[in-house]
PDB file of C-alpha atoms in Angstrom:
ATOM      1  CA  UNK A 607      11.602  86.465  -4.697  1.00 78.00           C
ATOM      2  CA  UNK A 608       9.442  87.761  -1.855  1.00 91.00           C
ATOM      3  CA  UNK A 609       7.508  85.389   0.412  1.00 96.00           C
ATOM      4  CA  UNK A 610       4.687  85.902   2.866  1.00 97.00           C
ATOM      5  CA  UNK A 611       5.354  83.706   5.893  1.00 98.00           C
ATOM      6  CA  UNK A 612       2.674  82.707   8.388  1.00 97.00           C
ATOM      7  CA  UNK A 613       1.688  79.819  10.673  1.00 97.00           C
ATOM      8  CA  UNK A 614      -0.932  78.652  13.172  1.00 94.00           C
ATOM      9  CA  UNK A 615       1.356  78.155  16.191  1.00 94.00           C
ATOM     10  CA  UNK A 616       1.597  81.888  16.818  1.00 95.00           C
ATOM     11  CA  UNK A 617       3.929  84.712  15.893  1.00 96.00           C
ATOM     12  CA  UNK A 618       6.456  83.759  18.594  1.00 96.00           C
ATOM     13  CA  UNK A 619       6.659  80.074  17.655  1.00 96.00           C
ATOM     14  CA  UNK A 620      10.087  78.525  17.196  1.00 96.00           C
ATOM     15  CA  UNK A 621       9.218  77.051  13.815  1.00 97.00           C
ATOM     16  CA  UNK A 622       8.279  80.415  12.309  1.00 97.00           C
ATOM     17  CA  UNK A 623      11.444  82.031  13.625  1.00 97.00           C
ATOM     18  CA  UNK A 624      13.517  79.174  12.184  1.00 97.00           C
ATOM     19  CA  UNK A 625      11.771  79.433   8.813  1.00 97.00           C
ATOM     20  CA  UNK A 626      12.256  83.197   8.583  1.00 97.00           C
ATOM     21  CA  UNK A 627      15.911  82.895   9.529  1.00 96.00           C
ATOM     22  CA  UNK A 628      16.539  80.183   6.942  1.00 96.00           C
ATOM     23  CA  UNK A 629      14.811  82.180   4.184  1.00 96.00           C
ATOM     24  CA  UNK A 630      16.769  85.291   5.078  1.00 95.00           C
ATOM     25  CA  UNK A 631      20.094  83.422   5.030  1.00 95.00           C
ATOM     26  CA  UNK A 632      19.195  81.963   1.639  1.00 95.00           C
ATOM     27  CA  UNK A 633      18.711  85.461   0.233  1.00 94.00           C
ATOM     28  CA  UNK A 634      14.915  85.587   0.063  1.00 94.00           C
ATOM     29  CA  UNK A 635      12.975  88.660   1.145  1.00 94.00           C
ATOM     30  CA  UNK A 636       9.831  88.218   3.190  1.00 93.00           C
ATOM     31  CA  UNK A 637       6.948  89.616   5.161  1.00 96.00           C
ATOM     32  CA  UNK A 638       5.877  87.737   8.286  1.00 97.00           C
ATOM     33  CA  UNK A 639       2.233  87.998   9.371  1.00 97.00           C
ATOM     34  CA  UNK A 640       1.068  85.479  11.983  1.00 97.00           C
ATOM     35  CA  UNK A 641      -1.534  85.029  14.750  1.00 96.00           C
ATOM     36  CA  UNK A 642      -0.772  86.662  18.089  1.00 94.00           C
ATOM     37  CA  UNK A 643      -1.393  83.296  19.799  1.00 91.00           C
ATOM     38  CA  UNK A 644      -1.634  79.598  18.995  1.00 85.00           C
ATOM     39  CA  UNK A 645      -4.541  79.028  16.610  1.00 91.00           C
ATOM     40  CA  UNK A 646      -3.931  75.360  15.807  1.00 87.00           C
ATOM     41  CA  UNK A 647      -7.021  73.661  14.400  1.00 85.00           C
ATOM     42  CA  UNK A 648      -8.544  76.930  13.182  1.00 87.00           C
ATOM     43  CA  UNK A 649      -8.733  75.547   9.641  1.00 88.00           C
ATOM     44  CA  UNK A 650      -9.848  78.069   6.990  1.00 86.00           C
ATOM     45  CA  UNK A 651     -11.961  80.200   9.328  1.00 89.00           C
ATOM     46  CA  UNK A 652     -12.029  83.968   8.939  1.00 90.00           C
ATOM     47  CA  UNK A 653     -12.881  86.429  11.719  1.00 90.00           C
ATOM     48  CA  UNK A 654     -16.099  88.227  10.807  1.00 94.00           C
ATOM     49  CA  UNK A 655     -17.479  89.300  14.192  1.00 92.00           C
ATOM     50  CA  UNK A 656     -14.819  91.827  15.235  1.00 94.00           C
ATOM     51  CA  UNK A 657     -12.090  94.012  13.708  1.00 94.00           C
ATOM     52  CA  UNK A 658      -8.532  92.752  13.330  1.00 95.00           C
ATOM     53  CA  UNK A 659      -5.598  94.662  14.782  1.00 95.00           C
ATOM     54  CA  UNK A 660      -2.119  94.171  13.298  1.00 95.00           C
ATOM     55  CA  UNK A 661       0.839  94.964  15.574  1.00 96.00           C
ATOM     56  CA  UNK A 662       4.426  95.335  14.333  1.00 96.00           C
ATOM     57  CA  UNK A 663       6.833  93.600  16.718  1.00 97.00           C
ATOM     58  CA  UNK A 664      10.463  94.527  17.427  1.00 94.00           C
ATOM     59  CA  UNK A 665      11.743  91.813  15.084  1.00 94.00           C
ATOM     60  CA  UNK A 666       9.621  93.156  12.215  1.00 94.00           C
ATOM     61  CA  UNK A 667       7.054  90.362  12.361  1.00 96.00           C
ATOM     62  CA  UNK A 668       3.423  91.453  12.289  1.00 97.00           C
ATOM     63  CA  UNK A 669       1.079  89.973  14.887  1.00 96.00           C
ATOM     64  CA  UNK A 670      -2.667  89.764  14.209  1.00 96.00           C
ATOM     65  CA  UNK A 671      -5.469  88.987  16.667  1.00 96.00           C
ATOM     66  CA  UNK A 672      -7.061  86.530  14.272  1.00 94.00           C
ATOM     67  CA  UNK A 673      -6.784  83.191  12.514  1.00 95.00           C
ATOM     68  CA  UNK A 674      -4.050  81.972  10.160  1.00 95.00           C
ATOM     69  CA  UNK A 675      -6.325  82.644   7.172  1.00 95.00           C
ATOM     70  CA  UNK A 676      -6.963  86.174   8.503  1.00 95.00           C
ATOM     71  CA  UNK A 677      -3.216  86.785   8.638  1.00 96.00           C
ATOM     72  CA  UNK A 678      -2.541  85.760   5.046  1.00 97.00           C
ATOM     73  CA  UNK A 679      -5.625  87.605   3.798  1.00 95.00           C
ATOM     74  CA  UNK A 680      -4.495  90.806   5.499  1.00 95.00           C
ATOM     75  CA  UNK A 681      -0.886  90.268   4.502  1.00 95.00           C
ATOM     76  CA  UNK A 682      -1.585  89.798   0.800  1.00 94.00           C
ATOM     77  CA  UNK A 683      -4.217  92.487   0.444  1.00 93.00           C
ATOM     78  CA  UNK A 684      -3.123  95.208   2.862  1.00 92.00           C
ATOM     79  CA  UNK A 685      -0.011  94.773   4.987  1.00 92.00           C
ATOM     80  CA  UNK A 686       2.682  93.667   2.533  1.00 90.00           C
ATOM     81  CA  UNK A 687       4.454  96.544   0.796  1.00 87.00           C
ATOM     82  CA  UNK A 688       4.468  94.539  -2.434  1.00 89.00           C
ATOM     83  CA  UNK A 689       2.512  91.459  -3.453  1.00 90.00           C
ATOM     84  CA  UNK A 690       4.450  88.342  -2.462  1.00 93.00           C
ATOM     85  CA  UNK A 691       4.988  85.606  -5.028  1.00 93.00           C
ATOM     86  CA  UNK A 692       4.332  82.741  -2.633  1.00 95.00           C
ATOM     87  CA  UNK A 693       2.949  81.982   0.830  1.00 97.00           C
ATOM     88  CA  UNK A 694       4.924  79.597   3.035  1.00 97.00           C
ATOM     89  CA  UNK A 695       3.176  78.457   6.211  1.00 97.00           C
ATOM     90  CA  UNK A 696       5.081  76.828   9.067  1.00 90.00           C
ATOM     91  CA  UNK A 697       7.239  75.372  10.315  1.00 97.00           C
ATOM     92  CA  UNK A 698       4.400  73.711  12.199  1.00 96.00           C
ATOM     93  CA  UNK A 699       5.145  71.924  15.449  1.00 95.00           C
ATOM     94  CA  UNK A 700       3.456  68.585  14.784  1.00 94.00           C
ATOM     95  CA  UNK A 701       2.250  66.572  11.814  1.00 95.00           C
ATOM     96  CA  UNK A 702      -0.265  67.546   9.167  1.00 95.00           C
ATOM     97  CA  UNK A 703      -0.835  64.128   7.626  1.00 96.00           C
ATOM     98  CA  UNK A 704      -3.927  62.602   6.048  1.00 93.00           C
ATOM     99  CA  UNK A 705      -7.160  63.976   7.491  1.00 92.00           C
ATOM    100  CA  UNK A 706      -5.192  66.535   9.532  1.00 91.00           C
ATOM    101  CA  UNK A 707      -5.279  68.884   6.537  1.00 93.00           C
ATOM    102  CA  UNK A 708      -9.032  69.385   7.054  1.00 93.00           C
ATOM    103  CA  UNK A 709      -8.449  71.037  10.419  1.00 91.00           C
ATOM    104  CA  UNK A 710      -4.960  72.446  10.047  1.00 93.00           C
ATOM    105  CA  UNK A 711      -4.441  76.175  10.400  1.00 94.00           C
ATOM    106  CA  UNK A 712      -1.010  75.662   8.845  1.00 96.00           C
ATOM    107  CA  UNK A 713      -2.520  74.266   5.653  1.00 96.00           C
ATOM    108  CA  UNK A 714      -5.287  76.894   5.754  1.00 95.00           C
ATOM    109  CA  UNK A 715      -2.764  79.742   5.871  1.00 96.00           C
ATOM    110  CA  UNK A 716      -1.040  78.295   2.826  1.00 97.00           C
ATOM    111  CA  UNK A 717      -4.360  77.763   1.053  1.00 96.00           C
ATOM    112  CA  UNK A 718      -5.274  81.422   1.494  1.00 95.00           C
ATOM    113  CA  UNK A 719      -2.317  82.190  -0.779  1.00 94.00           C
ATOM    114  CA  UNK A 720      -3.692  80.080  -3.634  1.00 94.00           C
ATOM    115  CA  UNK A 721      -4.223  83.107  -5.914  1.00 91.00           C
ATOM    116  CA  UNK A 722      -0.558  84.157  -5.971  1.00 92.00           C
ATOM    117  CA  UNK A 723       1.912  83.456  -8.777  1.00 87.00           C
ATOM    118  CA  UNK A 724       3.519  80.409  -7.160  1.00 93.00           C
ATOM    119  CA  UNK A 725       1.803  77.521  -5.396  1.00 94.00           C
ATOM    120  CA  UNK A 726       1.698  78.031  -1.610  1.00 96.00           C
ATOM    121  CA  UNK A 727       3.567  75.681   0.701  1.00 97.00           C
ATOM    122  CA  UNK A 728       2.624  74.283   4.111  1.00 97.00           C
ATOM    123  CA  UNK A 729       5.518  72.681   5.976  1.00 98.00           C
ATOM    124  CA  UNK A 730       5.250  70.715   9.222  1.00 97.00           C
ATOM    125  CA  UNK A 731       7.726  68.974  11.490  1.00 98.00           C
ATOM    126  CA  UNK A 732       6.337  65.650  12.691  1.00 96.00           C
ATOM    127  CA  UNK A 733       7.501  66.395  16.214  1.00 94.00           C
ATOM    128  CA  UNK A 734       8.791  69.287  18.280  1.00 95.00           C
ATOM    129  CA  UNK A 735      12.601  69.229  18.209  1.00 95.00           C
ATOM    130  CA  UNK A 736      14.478  69.322  14.890  1.00 97.00           C
ATOM    131  CA  UNK A 737      13.118  72.489  13.311  1.00 97.00           C
ATOM    132  CA  UNK A 738      16.490  73.042  11.661  1.00 97.00           C
ATOM    133  CA  UNK A 739      15.881  69.873   9.623  1.00 97.00           C
ATOM    134  CA  UNK A 740      12.585  71.162   8.266  1.00 97.00           C
ATOM    135  CA  UNK A 741      14.150  74.566   7.560  1.00 97.00           C
ATOM    136  CA  UNK A 742      16.925  72.962   5.544  1.00 97.00           C
ATOM    137  CA  UNK A 743      14.404  70.815   3.662  1.00 97.00           C
ATOM    138  CA  UNK A 744      12.365  73.807   2.533  1.00 97.00           C
ATOM    139  CA  UNK A 745      15.447  75.782   1.477  1.00 96.00           C
ATOM    140  CA  UNK A 746      16.731  72.783  -0.500  1.00 95.00           C
ATOM    141  CA  UNK A 747      13.365  72.328  -2.235  1.00 96.00           C
ATOM    142  CA  UNK A 748      12.581  75.964  -3.076  1.00 95.00           C
ATOM    143  CA  UNK A 749      14.862  76.260  -6.157  1.00 93.00           C
ATOM    144  CA  UNK A 750      13.171  73.198  -7.675  1.00 91.00           C
ATOM    145  CA  UNK A 751       9.686  74.410  -6.778  1.00 91.00           C
ATOM    146  CA  UNK A 752      10.244  77.851  -8.323  1.00 86.00           C
ATOM    147  CA  UNK A 753      10.075  76.474 -11.862  1.00 82.00           C
ATOM    148  CA  UNK A 754       7.356  73.939 -11.077  1.00 85.00           C
ATOM    149  CA  UNK A 755       4.083  74.430 -12.939  1.00 83.00           C
ATOM    150  CA  UNK A 756       1.178  73.008 -10.943  1.00 90.00           C
ATOM    151  CA  UNK A 757      -2.548  73.345 -11.633  1.00 87.00           C
ATOM    152  CA  UNK A 758      -4.023  76.587 -10.351  1.00 86.00           C
ATOM    153  CA  UNK A 759      -4.955  76.624  -6.644  1.00 92.00           C
ATOM    154  CA  UNK A 760      -2.755  73.674  -5.748  1.00 94.00           C
ATOM    155  CA  UNK A 761      -1.125  73.636  -2.303  1.00 96.00           C
ATOM    156  CA  UNK A 762       2.119  71.788  -1.580  1.00 97.00           C
ATOM    157  CA  UNK A 763       1.919  70.039   1.796  1.00 97.00           C
ATOM    158  CA  UNK A 764       5.289  68.971   3.209  1.00 98.00           C
ATOM    159  CA  UNK A 765       5.871  66.868   6.328  1.00 98.00           C
ATOM    160  CA  UNK A 766       9.360  66.314   7.722  1.00 98.00           C
ATOM    161  CA  UNK A 767      10.461  63.565  10.157  1.00 98.00           C
ATOM    162  CA  UNK A 768      11.651  64.881  13.509  1.00 97.00           C
ATOM    163  CA  UNK A 769      15.245  63.678  13.096  1.00 97.00           C
ATOM    164  CA  UNK A 770      18.612  65.266  12.224  1.00 97.00           C
ATOM    165  CA  UNK A 771      18.913  66.184   8.538  1.00 97.00           C
ATOM    166  CA  UNK A 772      21.671  63.638   7.871  1.00 96.00           C
ATOM    167  CA  UNK A 773      19.375  60.848   9.037  1.00 97.00           C
ATOM    168  CA  UNK A 774      16.700  61.542   6.433  1.00 98.00           C
ATOM    169  CA  UNK A 775      16.310  58.716   3.924  1.00 97.00           C
ATOM    170  CA  UNK A 776      15.126  60.862   1.063  1.00 96.00           C
ATOM    171  CA  UNK A 777      12.055  62.590  -0.309  1.00 97.00           C
ATOM    172  CA  UNK A 778       8.836  61.031  -1.571  1.00 96.00           C
ATOM    173  CA  UNK A 779       5.835  62.410  -3.420  1.00 97.00           C
ATOM    174  CA  UNK A 780       2.831  60.942  -1.627  1.00 96.00           C
ATOM    175  CA  UNK A 781      -0.948  60.957  -1.394  1.00 95.00           C
ATOM    176  CA  UNK A 782      -2.875  61.765   1.764  1.00 95.00           C
ATOM    177  CA  UNK A 783      -3.498  58.785   4.006  1.00 91.00           C
ATOM    178  CA  UNK A 784      -6.389  58.558   6.447  1.00 85.00           C
ATOM    179  CA  UNK A 785      -6.898  58.273  10.186  1.00 85.00           C
ATOM    180  CA  UNK A 786      -9.395  56.335  12.258  1.00 84.00           C
ATOM    181  CA  UNK A 787     -12.136  58.297  13.945  1.00 87.00           C
ATOM    182  CA  UNK A 788     -10.850  60.115  17.014  1.00 78.00           C
ATOM    183  CA  UNK A 789     -11.814  59.147  20.562  1.00 81.00           C
ATOM    184  CA  UNK A 790     -14.880  60.827  22.151  1.00 83.00           C
ATOM    185  CA  UNK A 791     -14.326  64.200  23.843  1.00 85.00           C
ATOM    186  CA  UNK A 792     -12.952  64.002  27.380  1.00 88.00           C
ATOM    187  CA  UNK A 793     -15.436  65.211  29.978  1.00 89.00           C
ATOM    188  CA  UNK A 794     -14.246  67.248  32.967  1.00 92.00           C
ATOM    189  CA  UNK A 795     -15.983  69.240  35.716  1.00 90.00           C
ATOM    190  CA  UNK A 796     -15.353  72.647  37.168  1.00 90.00           C
ATOM    191  CA  UNK A 797     -15.157  73.081  40.979  1.00 91.00           C
ATOM    192  CA  UNK A 798     -18.781  74.256  40.779  1.00 90.00           C
ATOM    193  CA  UNK A 799     -19.876  71.062  39.040  1.00 87.00           C
ATOM    194  CA  UNK A 800     -20.275  72.476  35.528  1.00 92.00           C
ATOM    195  CA  UNK A 801     -19.461  70.039  32.706  1.00 91.00           C
ATOM    196  CA  UNK A 802     -16.704  70.847  30.215  1.00 89.00           C
ATOM    197  CA  UNK A 803     -15.215  68.863  27.323  1.00 86.00           C
ATOM    198  CA  UNK A 804     -11.782  68.586  25.743  1.00 82.00           C
ATOM    199  CA  UNK A 805     -11.685  67.494  22.089  1.00 81.00           C
ATOM    200  CA  UNK A 806      -9.627  64.289  21.927  1.00 73.00           C
ATOM    201  CA  UNK A 807      -6.405  63.755  20.012  1.00 73.00           C
ATOM    202  CA  UNK A 808      -6.519  62.831  16.339  1.00 77.00           C
ATOM    203  CA  UNK A 809      -7.301  59.229  15.445  1.00 73.00           C
ATOM    204  CA  UNK A 810      -4.630  56.611  14.845  1.00 82.00           C
ATOM    205  CA  UNK A 811      -3.404  55.722  11.361  1.00 77.00           C
ATOM    206  CA  UNK A 812      -5.839  53.788   9.196  1.00 80.00           C
ATOM    207  CA  UNK A 813      -4.892  54.075   5.524  1.00 77.00           C
ATOM    208  CA  UNK A 814      -1.119  54.348   5.953  1.00 81.00           C
ATOM    209  CA  UNK A 815       0.389  51.928   3.449  1.00 91.00           C
ATOM    210  CA  UNK A 816       3.017  52.483   0.736  1.00 94.00           C
ATOM    211  CA  UNK A 817       2.473  55.678  -1.214  1.00 94.00           C
ATOM    212  CA  UNK A 818       0.851  57.564   1.666  1.00 95.00           C
ATOM    213  CA  UNK A 819       2.281  60.457   3.614  1.00 95.00           C
ATOM    214  CA  UNK A 820       2.141  58.341   6.791  1.00 95.00           C
ATOM    215  CA  UNK A 821       4.262  55.619   5.199  1.00 96.00           C
ATOM    216  CA  UNK A 822       6.923  58.068   4.035  1.00 97.00           C
ATOM    217  CA  UNK A 823       7.231  59.629   7.496  1.00 97.00           C
ATOM    218  CA  UNK A 824       7.332  56.228   9.189  1.00 96.00           C
ATOM    219  CA  UNK A 825      10.276  55.382   6.926  1.00 97.00           C
ATOM    220  CA  UNK A 826      12.167  58.585   7.737  1.00 97.00           C
ATOM    221  CA  UNK A 827      11.403  60.253   4.404  1.00 97.00           C
ATOM    222  CA  UNK A 828      10.131  63.749   3.710  1.00 98.00           C
ATOM    223  CA  UNK A 829       6.546  63.572   2.450  1.00 97.00           C
ATOM    224  CA  UNK A 830       5.514  65.989  -0.325  1.00 97.00           C
ATOM    225  CA  UNK A 831       1.838  66.021  -1.311  1.00 96.00           C
ATOM    226  CA  UNK A 832       0.005  68.231  -3.790  1.00 96.00           C
ATOM    227  CA  UNK A 833      -3.466  68.956  -2.454  1.00 95.00           C
ATOM    228  CA  UNK A 834      -6.226  70.894  -4.168  1.00 93.00           C
ATOM    229  CA  UNK A 835      -8.794  73.445  -3.128  1.00 90.00           C
ATOM    230  CA  UNK A 836     -11.410  71.895  -5.418  1.00 90.00           C
ATOM    231  CA  UNK A 837     -13.157  69.387  -3.131  1.00 88.00           C
ATOM    232  CA  UNK A 838     -15.637  68.243  -5.780  1.00 90.00           C
ATOM    233  CA  UNK A 839     -16.105  64.459  -5.779  1.00 91.00           C
ATOM    234  CA  UNK A 840     -16.349  63.974  -9.525  1.00 90.00           C
ATOM    235  CA  UNK A 841     -17.166  60.259  -9.348  1.00 89.00           C
ATOM    236  CA  UNK A 842     -19.852  61.058  -6.810  1.00 92.00           C
ATOM    237  CA  UNK A 843     -21.217  63.746  -9.105  1.00 89.00           C
ATOM    238  CA  UNK A 844     -21.567  61.210 -11.901  1.00 87.00           C
ATOM    239  CA  UNK A 845     -23.575  58.965  -9.579  1.00 87.00           C
ATOM    240  CA  UNK A 846     -25.730  61.893  -8.520  1.00 88.00           C
ATOM    241  CA  UNK A 847     -26.252  62.902 -12.121  1.00 86.00           C
ATOM    242  CA  UNK A 848     -27.403  59.401 -13.001  1.00 85.00           C
ATOM    243  CA  UNK A 849     -29.853  59.355 -10.103  1.00 87.00           C
ATOM    244  CA  UNK A 850     -31.147  62.830 -10.869  1.00 86.00           C
ATOM    245  CA  UNK A 851     -31.740  61.876 -14.499  1.00 71.00           C
ATOM    246  CA  UNK A 852     -33.832  58.916 -13.356  1.00 64.00           C
ATOM    247  CA  UNK A 853     -35.749  61.174 -10.991  1.00 57.00           C
ATOM    248  CA  UNK A 854     -36.358  63.714 -13.739  1.00 57.00           C
ATOM    249  CA  UNK A 855     -37.623  61.012 -16.046  1.00 57.00           C
ATOM    250  CA  UNK A 856     -40.025  59.851 -13.352  1.00 53.00           C
ATOM    251  CA  UNK A 857     -41.167  63.415 -12.777  1.00 56.00           C
ATOM    252  CA  UNK A 858     -41.743  63.892 -16.493  1.00 58.00           C
ATOM    253  CA  UNK A 859     -43.805  60.692 -16.645  1.00 60.00           C
ATOM    254  CA  UNK A 860     -45.984  61.878 -13.755  1.00 55.00           C
ATOM    255  CA  UNK A 861     -46.510  65.210 -15.493  1.00 60.00           C
ATOM    256  CA  UNK A 862     -47.519  63.453 -18.718  1.00 61.00           C
ATOM    257  CA  UNK A 863     -49.990  61.265 -16.820  1.00 64.00           C
ATOM    258  CA  UNK A 864     -51.482  64.334 -15.143  1.00 63.00           C
ATOM    259  CA  UNK A 865     -51.870  66.069 -18.504  1.00 63.00           C
ATOM    260  CA  UNK A 866     -53.527  63.003 -20.027  1.00 64.00           C
ATOM    261  CA  UNK A 867     -56.062  62.854 -17.196  1.00 58.00           C
TER     262      UNK A 867
END
């Protein structure tokens, strides 16, 4: 089985190196295509205003001057010698829990691989130390995920506690929790008095009870969440449909009145 590996922390990030090493030791073949620098928070953006330049590094990884989604797009369609069966994005340095998935370049890189044979995987370490734990988690899960049949365009989002592997308390299938609204941007000034702003950190946990990805992580469990590309709010659509029907009826009545007059 051949994988396309990518990330949003950059081609030189420790997590990507750890992931590639673990996959290689487990006998998987792979192509690695990743951003030349940290592109955290890039979400699903594609670069449309300039050309992209892939560069093959000494370790065989391919560096691209673009976003995580750019990297997977190029990898699947141009750079890989054969079409990979699955995209694995990570190992991200930091959590991708709840609302984080809306902004995450890690999740976006995985999502770009949604058309391949096997569901793409985004894997994140909820911290910055025990990458070997996350690497072991993904290698342990892959044989089970190979035979898994998920709905088309489903992404598997995995978050791993930042602790030694033997301290994990298990695995849990979870739903996305939610965060509070983040703090306002932090205002700074240049020496010449020009205003600048730093986007604040993510909001604190809000919906983080049992069954959520937050709850699993807080209890030292690996969180596994199936997320979907289809963002349609079906219940909301039903409400809209009901309202639109009423509006159409009103419009029809007005038309009838106009015809009668």
